[in-house]
Short mmCIF file of C-alpha atoms in Angstrom, two decimals:
data_model
loop_
_atom_site.label_atom_id
_atom_site.label_comp_id
_atom_site.label_asym_id
_atom_site.label_seq_id
_atom_site.Cartn_x
_atom_site.Cartn_y
_atom_site.Cartn_z
CA MET A 1 33.85 -15.52 4.82
CA PRO A 2 33.74 -11.79 4.60
CA GLU A 3 37.34 -11.75 3.78
CA LYS A 4 37.02 -13.26 0.34
CA ILE A 5 35.28 -10.30 -0.81
CA LYS A 6 37.81 -7.49 -2.15
CA ILE A 7 37.50 -4.19 -3.48
CA ASP A 8 39.75 -2.22 -5.29
CA PRO A 9 39.42 1.40 -4.45
CA GLU A 10 41.62 2.48 -7.34
CA SER A 11 39.86 0.59 -10.21
CA GLN A 12 37.36 2.37 -12.66
CA THR A 13 34.84 -0.15 -11.53
CA PRO A 14 32.02 0.89 -9.55
CA VAL A 15 32.28 -0.55 -5.99
CA TYR A 16 28.91 -2.52 -6.36
CA LYS A 17 29.67 -3.67 -9.65
CA GLN A 18 33.11 -5.24 -7.95
CA ILE A 19 31.11 -6.86 -5.48
CA VAL A 20 28.41 -8.31 -7.86
CA GLY A 21 31.23 -10.13 -9.91
CA GLN A 22 33.51 -11.29 -6.85
CA VAL A 23 30.07 -12.96 -5.60
CA GLU A 24 29.52 -14.59 -8.88
CA GLN A 25 32.74 -16.18 -9.34
CA LEU A 26 32.62 -17.25 -5.53
CA VAL A 27 29.64 -18.87 -6.45
CA ARG A 28 30.82 -20.19 -9.61
CA SER A 29 34.13 -21.75 -8.59
CA GLY A 30 32.11 -23.76 -5.31
CA GLU A 31 33.82 -21.36 -2.63
CA TYR A 32 30.06 -20.08 -1.89
CA PRO A 33 28.10 -23.32 -2.23
CA GLU A 34 24.18 -23.48 -2.63
CA GLY A 35 22.83 -22.31 0.85
CA TYR A 36 26.02 -20.24 1.57
CA LEU A 37 25.12 -17.31 3.91
CA LEU A 38 26.92 -14.64 3.13
CA PRO A 39 28.15 -11.64 4.92
CA SER A 40 24.99 -9.32 6.33
CA MET A 41 25.08 -5.78 4.78
CA ASN A 42 26.00 -4.20 7.88
CA GLU A 43 29.35 -6.86 7.94
CA LEU A 44 30.06 -6.48 4.50
CA SER A 45 29.96 -2.45 4.58
CA ALA A 46 32.09 -2.39 7.94
CA THR A 47 34.83 -4.99 6.84
CA LEU A 48 34.98 -2.99 3.07
CA ASP A 49 34.66 0.19 4.64
CA ILE A 50 32.05 1.19 2.02
CA SER A 51 28.39 2.34 2.59
CA LYS A 52 25.56 0.28 3.37
CA GLU A 53 23.38 1.26 0.48
CA THR A 54 26.44 0.22 -1.92
CA VAL A 55 26.21 -3.69 -0.63
CA LYS A 56 22.30 -2.87 -0.74
CA LYS A 57 22.58 -2.35 -4.63
CA ALA A 58 25.30 -5.02 -5.17
CA TYR A 59 22.78 -7.89 -3.47
CA SER A 60 19.68 -6.41 -5.03
CA ILE A 61 21.49 -6.99 -8.68
CA LEU A 62 22.38 -10.21 -7.57
CA ARG A 63 19.22 -11.32 -6.38
CA ASN A 64 17.63 -10.07 -9.39
CA LYS A 65 20.13 -12.49 -11.35
CA GLY A 66 18.85 -15.48 -9.31
CA CYS A 67 22.55 -15.84 -7.98
CA ILE A 68 21.64 -15.20 -4.03
CA ASP A 69 18.06 -15.33 -2.73
CA ALA A 70 17.02 -13.43 0.70
CA LYS A 71 14.79 -14.79 3.82
CA GLN A 72 13.78 -12.74 6.99
CA GLY A 73 15.58 -13.58 9.86
CA LYS A 74 18.35 -15.41 7.79
CA GLY A 75 19.60 -12.95 5.68
CA PHE A 76 21.12 -13.54 2.12
CA TYR A 77 22.38 -16.96 0.93
CA VAL A 78 23.64 -18.71 -2.12
CA ALA A 79 20.27 -19.42 -4.64
CA ALA A 80 19.68 -22.94 -5.20
CA THR A 81 20.59 -23.60 -9.00
CA GLY A 82 18.04 -24.35 -11.86
CA THR A 83 15.04 -24.36 -9.06
CA SER A 84 12.24 -21.29 -9.09
CA ASN A 85 12.28 -19.95 -5.56
CA LYS A 86 8.87 -18.55 -3.94
CA LEU A 87 8.27 -14.81 -3.82
CA ASN A 88 8.98 -13.47 -0.82
CA ILE A 89 6.05 -10.81 0.35
CA LEU A 90 5.98 -8.31 3.29
CA LEU A 91 2.73 -7.27 4.64
CA LEU A 92 3.09 -4.08 6.49
CA PHE A 93 -0.89 -3.39 7.82
CA ASP A 94 -1.49 -0.89 10.17
CA LYS A 95 -3.12 -2.78 12.57
CA LEU A 96 -4.90 -6.50 12.76
CA SER A 97 -8.65 -6.18 12.66
CA THR A 98 -11.50 -8.45 11.40
CA TYR A 99 -11.24 -6.45 8.26
CA LYS A 100 -7.61 -7.26 7.31
CA GLN A 101 -8.25 -10.70 8.32
CA VAL A 102 -10.68 -11.55 5.67
CA LEU A 103 -8.53 -9.34 3.36
CA PHE A 104 -5.40 -11.50 4.23
CA ASN A 105 -7.45 -14.84 4.05
CA SER A 106 -8.42 -14.19 0.41
CA PHE A 107 -4.50 -13.08 -0.31
CA ALA A 108 -3.32 -16.14 0.97
CA GLU A 109 -5.83 -18.11 -0.40
CA GLU A 110 -5.27 -16.89 -3.96
CA ILE A 111 -1.49 -16.55 -3.73
CA GLY A 112 -1.51 -20.11 -2.36
CA SER A 113 2.05 -21.75 -2.56
CA ALA A 114 3.75 -19.11 -4.58
CA ALA A 115 5.03 -17.18 -1.79
CA GLU A 116 6.09 -17.26 1.43
CA VAL A 117 4.38 -14.32 3.41
CA THR A 118 5.81 -11.85 6.30
CA ILE A 119 3.30 -9.71 8.19
CA ARG A 120 4.66 -6.85 10.66
CA LEU A 121 2.30 -4.24 11.94
CA HIS A 122 3.06 -0.50 11.76
CA ASN A 123 0.34 0.78 14.16
CA GLN A 124 0.15 4.01 12.06
CA ASN A 125 3.38 5.08 13.54
CA VAL A 126 5.69 6.46 10.79
CA ASP A 127 9.23 5.58 12.76
CA LEU A 128 7.98 2.23 12.92
CA LEU A 129 7.32 2.19 9.03
CA GLU A 130 10.68 3.49 8.21
CA TYR A 131 12.13 0.84 10.59
CA TYR A 132 10.46 -1.80 8.46
CA ILE A 133 11.39 -0.22 5.41
CA ASP A 134 15.15 0.51 6.20
CA GLU A 135 15.87 -3.18 7.56
CA ASN A 136 13.81 -4.99 5.02
CA LEU A 137 14.61 -2.91 1.44
CA ASP A 138 16.47 -5.83 -0.19
CA LEU A 139 14.51 -8.75 1.56
CA PHE A 140 11.45 -9.30 -0.33
CA ASP A 141 10.15 -9.20 -3.73
CA TYR A 142 7.21 -7.41 -3.00
CA TYR A 143 5.89 -5.02 -0.24
CA VAL A 144 2.39 -4.72 0.36
CA ILE A 145 1.57 -1.91 2.65
CA THR A 146 -1.57 -0.08 4.36
CA PRO A 147 -0.55 3.57 4.41
CA HIS A 148 -2.82 4.47 7.24
CA PHE A 149 -1.10 7.38 8.96
CA PRO A 150 -2.41 11.02 10.08
CA LEU A 151 -3.54 13.06 7.25
CA ASP A 152 -1.63 16.24 8.03
CA ALA A 153 0.74 17.63 5.40
CA ALA A 154 3.87 17.11 7.60
CA THR A 155 2.89 13.29 8.26
CA ARG A 156 1.99 12.58 4.46
CA LYS A 157 5.34 14.31 3.27
CA ARG A 158 7.37 11.86 5.38
CA VAL A 159 5.27 8.88 4.45
CA LEU A 160 5.54 9.38 0.71
CA LYS A 161 9.40 9.95 1.19
CA ILE A 162 9.62 6.61 2.69
CA LEU A 163 8.00 4.98 -0.09
CA THR A 164 10.00 6.19 -2.87
CA ARG A 165 12.38 4.01 -1.16
CA ILE A 166 10.66 0.87 -2.58
CA PRO A 167 11.06 0.36 -6.18
CA ASN A 168 7.97 0.85 -8.03
CA ARG A 169 7.59 -3.14 -9.44
CA LYS A 170 7.70 -4.13 -5.72
CA LEU A 171 5.43 -1.81 -3.93
CA ILE A 172 1.47 -2.13 -3.72
CA MET A 173 -0.61 0.03 -1.48
CA VAL A 174 -3.51 -1.49 0.17
CA ASP A 175 -6.86 -0.25 1.35
CA TYR A 176 -5.74 3.46 0.84
CA TRP A 177 -4.23 5.05 -2.25
CA MET A 178 -1.95 7.90 -1.26
CA LYS A 179 -2.29 9.39 -5.10
CA GLU A 180 0.41 11.95 -4.50
CA LEU A 181 2.87 9.24 -5.24
CA PRO A 182 4.14 9.08 -8.75
CA GLY A 183 4.85 5.84 -10.47
CA ASN A 184 3.88 2.42 -12.05
CA TYR A 185 2.97 0.77 -8.78
CA GLY A 186 -0.15 -1.21 -7.79
CA ALA A 187 -2.75 0.18 -5.77
CA VAL A 188 -5.99 -1.41 -4.62
CA TYR A 189 -8.07 0.98 -2.21
CA GLN A 190 -11.15 2.40 -1.15
CA ASP A 191 -12.34 5.68 -2.28
CA PHE A 192 -13.28 7.65 1.36
CA ASP A 193 -14.24 10.52 -0.44
CA ASN A 194 -16.92 9.04 -2.44
CA ASP A 195 -17.85 5.51 -1.48
CA ALA A 196 -20.27 6.53 1.68
CA TYR A 197 -22.31 8.45 -1.22
CA GLU A 198 -22.38 5.20 -3.33
CA GLY A 199 -23.28 2.93 -0.53
CA LEU A 200 -26.24 4.78 1.37
CA GLY A 201 -27.48 4.92 -2.69
CA TYR A 202 -28.64 1.10 -2.39
CA GLY A 203 -30.72 1.99 0.41
CA LEU A 204 -32.25 5.47 -0.55
CA LYS A 205 -35.73 4.34 -0.83
CA LYS A 206 -35.80 3.02 2.91
CA LEU A 207 -33.69 6.25 4.10
CA LYS A 208 -36.40 8.70 2.52
CA SER A 209 -38.94 6.87 4.88
CA TYR A 210 -37.00 7.90 7.76
CA SER A 211 -37.30 11.43 9.58
CA LYS A 212 -33.49 11.65 9.85
CA LEU A 213 -29.88 10.10 9.62
CA ASN A 214 -28.10 10.23 12.33
CA VAL A 215 -24.17 9.89 11.96
CA VAL A 216 -22.25 8.81 14.87
CA THR A 217 -18.48 9.11 15.03
CA LEU A 218 -15.36 10.10 16.23
CA PRO A 219 -13.48 13.28 14.78
CA SER A 220 -10.06 11.60 15.80
CA SER A 221 -10.99 9.00 13.07
CA LEU A 222 -8.38 8.93 10.44
CA TYR A 223 -11.13 9.48 7.48
CA TYR A 224 -13.69 11.11 9.51
CA SER A 225 -13.62 14.44 7.19
CA SER A 226 -13.96 12.58 4.10
CA VAL A 227 -16.50 10.07 4.79
CA SER A 228 -18.86 12.38 6.91
CA LYS A 229 -18.36 14.53 3.47
CA ALA A 230 -19.57 12.23 1.29
CA VAL A 231 -22.43 11.31 3.72
CA GLU A 232 -23.30 14.84 3.54
CA ARG A 233 -23.44 15.51 0.14
CA PHE A 234 -25.61 12.38 -0.52
CA CYS A 235 -28.04 13.82 2.28
CA ARG A 236 -28.13 17.19 0.40
CA ASP A 237 -28.21 15.97 -3.05
CA ASN A 238 -31.30 13.20 -2.10
CA ASP A 239 -32.92 15.94 0.28
CA ILE A 240 -32.37 13.63 3.64
CA ALA A 241 -32.04 15.20 6.58
CA VAL A 242 -28.95 14.70 8.62
CA GLU A 243 -27.45 15.26 11.93
CA PHE A 244 -23.77 14.26 13.08
CA HIS A 245 -22.85 13.12 16.96
CA THR A 246 -19.48 12.60 18.43
CA LYS A 247 -21.14 10.69 21.63
CA ILE A 248 -24.14 8.92 22.41
CA THR A 249 -26.89 10.68 24.50
CA PRO A 250 -30.49 9.63 25.48
CA GLU A 251 -31.82 12.73 23.65
CA ILE A 252 -30.49 11.46 20.27
CA ILE A 253 -32.28 8.04 20.07
CA ARG A 254 -35.44 8.80 18.41
CA GLU A 255 -38.30 6.63 17.00
CA LYS A 256 -38.00 6.22 13.00
CA GLU A 257 -34.83 7.82 12.32
CA VAL A 258 -31.45 5.65 11.31
CA TYR A 259 -28.08 5.86 12.71
CA LEU A 260 -24.85 5.16 10.80
CA ILE A 261 -22.03 4.24 13.06
CA LEU A 262 -18.78 5.12 11.26
CA ASN A 263 -16.37 3.67 13.39
CA SER A 264 -15.94 -0.01 14.17
CA GLN A 265 -19.09 -2.22 15.16
CA TYR A 266 -17.50 -3.48 17.94
CA ASP A 267 -16.56 -0.24 19.29
CA LEU A 268 -18.61 1.41 22.69
CA GLY A 269 -20.80 3.54 20.00
CA LEU A 270 -22.70 0.87 18.70
CA ILE A 271 -23.06 -1.02 22.30
CA GLU A 272 -24.34 2.48 23.87
CA LEU A 273 -26.73 3.11 21.31
CA VAL A 274 -28.33 -0.32 21.34
CA ARG A 275 -28.25 0.00 25.19
CA ARG A 276 -30.00 3.42 25.00
CA ALA A 277 -32.75 2.26 22.63
CA ARG A 278 -33.40 -0.53 24.77
CA GLU A 279 -34.24 1.80 27.39
CA ARG A 280 -36.65 3.43 25.70
CA ASN A 281 -37.97 0.01 24.40
CA TYR A 282 -37.19 0.45 20.96
CA LYS A 283 -36.71 -2.48 18.79
CA VAL A 284 -33.77 -2.30 16.30
CA GLY A 285 -35.07 -2.85 12.82
CA ARG A 286 -38.81 -1.73 13.80
CA ASP A 287 -38.18 1.26 16.05
CA ILE A 288 -35.16 2.57 14.99
CA SER A 289 -32.69 1.39 12.17
CA ILE A 290 -28.84 0.66 12.55
CA ILE A 291 -26.01 1.19 9.59
CA SER A 292 -22.57 0.57 10.17
CA TYR A 293 -19.25 1.10 7.86
CA ASN A 294 -17.31 -1.78 7.41
CA GLU A 295 -18.12 -5.56 6.81
CA SER A 296 -17.05 -8.81 8.85
CA PRO A 297 -18.49 -12.31 8.90
CA ILE A 298 -19.85 -11.30 12.56
CA ASN A 299 -22.09 -8.93 11.70
CA GLU A 300 -24.64 -12.11 10.04
CA ILE A 301 -25.01 -12.57 13.99
CA ILE A 302 -24.99 -8.98 15.64
CA LEU A 303 -28.58 -7.84 16.47
CA ASN A 304 -29.30 -10.53 14.57
CA GLY A 305 -28.01 -9.19 11.42
CA LEU A 306 -26.16 -5.96 11.24
CA THR A 307 -26.50 -3.98 8.05
CA THR A 308 -23.13 -2.44 6.53
CA ILE A 309 -22.19 -0.37 4.05
CA SER A 310 -18.37 -1.33 2.87
CA THR A 311 -15.87 -1.84 0.77
CA ASP A 312 -15.44 -5.62 -0.46
CA PHE A 313 -12.05 -6.55 1.45
CA ARG A 314 -12.40 -10.33 0.51
CA GLN A 315 -11.93 -8.79 -3.28
CA MET A 316 -9.37 -6.62 -2.24
CA GLY A 317 -7.07 -9.62 -1.23
CA ILE A 318 -7.48 -11.22 -4.42
CA LEU A 319 -6.80 -8.61 -6.69
CA VAL A 320 -3.62 -7.83 -4.50
CA ALA A 321 -2.29 -11.27 -5.16
CA ARG A 322 -3.60 -11.53 -8.79
CA MET A 323 -1.41 -8.34 -9.51
CA ILE A 324 1.69 -10.13 -8.04
CA LEU A 325 1.10 -13.23 -9.93
CA ASP A 326 0.65 -11.15 -13.17
CA LYS A 327 3.08 -9.06 -12.49
CA ALA A 328 0.62 -6.47 -13.51
CA PRO A 329 0.44 -3.44 -11.45
CA ALA A 330 -2.37 -1.09 -11.41
CA LYS A 331 -4.38 0.95 -9.65
CA ILE A 332 -8.06 -0.52 -8.92
CA LYS A 333 -11.03 0.97 -7.10
CA CYS A 334 -12.44 -1.58 -5.05
CA ASP A 335 -16.32 -2.38 -5.04
CA PHE A 336 -18.41 -0.50 -2.18
CA GLN A 337 -22.01 -1.84 -1.49
CA MET A 338 -24.72 -2.16 1.10
CA ILE A 339 -25.25 -5.59 2.67
CA ARG A 340 -28.85 -5.37 3.98
CA ARG A 341 -29.71 -7.13 7.15
CA ASN A 342 -32.10 -7.10 10.02
CA THR A 343 -31.20 -3.82 11.47
CA PHE A 344 -32.02 -1.76 8.21
#
């Protein structure tokens, strides 16, 4: 019951330490038996008339000591003595996609039975990110986050401020690394400023046999500017003609040219490109070539095999899991490659 925990406002002992000591005593005496559900942070802060942050600090210390544990949807409870509890991991993805599914599957396979994993989606909404962090800050051992948000200065500053609430040892950024954040946290990422340059290099010889590389994308995509600059630099360094397009029109479909789709391979851009090519009786892989950005399993089937340049999402998931299991935070760039198939 909440009333079992008391504080002495006149004591020289900080309030959070008083809570820690009393909970430990209640556990030792058996008044809080194994599995006993402690008051929620809101409940205890209201009962004792103290800040929620003070209760958070006390519960975090108790959890680190192994005295209590936490579970999403249940709250804080007295931990079993002499047992090794599973890690609790919160995955905060920006969205679910085939790429994230590949990433998650490899992560789950590698982490195995060592952890319980909860997935939430922030949908590139900073308010939603803040809500999930505030509500779950002391409930998980690790926070694995894809920090994909608009790149304007105000948004980045706010996201960074939110991420600083998470202890470094518990934070792992995935797919994108916000380098402005200092500290010894983990990051497993792709380099949007340079990866496209590297990926196109695997097909340099064949690219030179075409008259032009056409890049099709939407300027609204988060990393359009970074990726397009990398492509432009690659073409300039290798004397390859390049043209950028924001929509597919009949005029841009030309024989013996290559088309790089920077958006998802399932978007209308790819569909419209193939439709326009067929109207001209062009065969993909013979008369024109197509390369898509980002790999997923279904690319083996699309157009009898869709060539891609992509980070290794499977490797990404494995590296995140190993970082957690080994308790070894680091900043690791994933491999980026071209997977050659029928369309190029």
